[in-house]
Amino acid sequence: MDKKVVVVLDPDSEKSYLDSVQHRSKEKRYTFDVVFGKQSTNEEVYDLTVGRMVADVMSGRSATVFAYGATGSGKTHTM
């Protein structure tokens, strides 16, 4: 994991023979504008995501925030 890419391994071992036959990797890479780790604070998440939008919204502009993550990961609390 770095500030842009999350790498996960596909846990499905049931069809692992296909991976070698089809030259596939169990590694999956997902690229985001920013990635936060477990130690990230709410302030850090706010500053790097919506902090810049607040002034714009207060000036009458529209903004949308899409928060993605597992259930119970703190999306609502952070928002």
C-alpha positions as a Python dict, from the first residue, in 0.01 Angstrom:
ca = {
    (1, 'M'): (0, 0, 0),
    (2, 'D'): (118, 351, -74),
    (3, 'K'): (-69, 681, -100),
    (4, 'K'): (-234, 580, -431),
    (5, 'V'): (-243, 201, -475),
    (6, 'V'): (-389, -80, -267),
    (7, 'V'): (-272, -434, -348),
    (8, 'V'): (-475, -734, -233),
    (9, 'L'): (-442, -1105, -298),
    (10, 'D'): (-740, -1303, -423),
    (11, 'P'): (-803, -1564, -151),
    (12, 'D'): (-979, -1807, -390),
    (13, 'S'): (-756, -2113, -408),
    (14, 'E'): (-1027, -2341, -549),
    (15, 'K'): (-929, -2272, -910),
    (16, 'S'): (-564, -2190, -860),
    (17, 'Y'): (-466, -2423, -1147),
    (18, 'L'): (-627, -2171, -1384),
    (19, 'D'): (-395, -1899, -1261),
    (20, 'S'): (-87, -2080, -1389),
    (21, 'V'): (-254, -2202, -1710),
    (22, 'Q'): (-392, -1859, -1798),
    (23, 'H'): (-88, -1669, -1663),
    (24, 'R'): (-303, -1478, -1413),
    (25, 'S'): (-190, -1327, -1088),
    (26, 'K'): (-382, -1350, -763),
    (27, 'E'): (-260, -997, -699),
    (28, 'K'): (-521, -728, -760),
    (29, 'R'): (-425, -360, -771),
    (30, 'Y'): (-668, -75, -713),
    (31, 'T'): (-567, 287, -770),
    (32, 'F'): (-730, 574, -581),
    (33, 'D'): (-672, 948, -545),
    (34, 'V'): (-557, 882, -189),
    (35, 'V'): (-542, 576, 37),
    (36, 'F'): (-563, 590, 415),
    (37, 'G'): (-413, 332, 647),
    (38, 'K'): (-538, 201, 980),
    (39, 'Q'): (-349, 469, 1172),
    (40, 'S'): (-504, 759, 980),
    (41, 'T'): (-684, 1013, 1195),
    (42, 'N'): (-1022, 1169, 1122),
    (43, 'E'): (-847, 1504, 1087),
    (44, 'E'): (-609, 1364, 825),
    (45, 'V'): (-897, 1210, 627),
    (46, 'Y'): (-1097, 1534, 649),
    (47, 'D'): (-805, 1757, 547),
    (48, 'L'): (-709, 1544, 249),
    (49, 'T'): (-1062, 1485, 119),
    (50, 'V'): (-1345, 1725, 197),
    (51, 'G'): (-1163, 2003, 380),
    (52, 'R'): (-1115, 2199, 59),
    (53, 'M'): (-1481, 2163, -37),
    (54, 'V'): (-1626, 2328, 274),
    (55, 'A'): (-1541, 2684, 169),
    (56, 'D'): (-1684, 2618, -177),
    (57, 'V'): (-2010, 2482, -32),
    (58, 'M'): (-2036, 2781, 199),
    (59, 'S'): (-2001, 3000, -110),
    (60, 'G'): (-2298, 2831, -276),
    (61, 'R'): (-2127, 2566, -486),
    (62, 'S'): (-2232, 2203, -483),
    (63, 'A'): (-2016, 1912, -369),
    (64, 'T'): (-2052, 1536, -348),
    (65, 'V'): (-1856, 1296, -132),
    (66, 'F'): (-1851, 923, -199),
    (67, 'A'): (-1724, 716, 93),
    (68, 'Y'): (-1644, 351, 29),
    (69, 'G'): (-1543, 90, 280),
    (70, 'A'): (-1647, -212, 478),
    (71, 'T'): (-1943, -200, 715),
    (72, 'G'): (-1827, -74, 1052),
    (73, 'S'): (-1510, 86, 915),
    (74, 'G'): (-1607, 435, 1034),
    (75, 'K'): (-1735, 605, 718),
    (76, 'T'): (-2036, 765, 889),
    (77, 'H'): (-1836, 860, 1197),
    (78, 'T'): (-1569, 1021, 983),
    (79, 'M'): (-1823, 1211, 775),
}
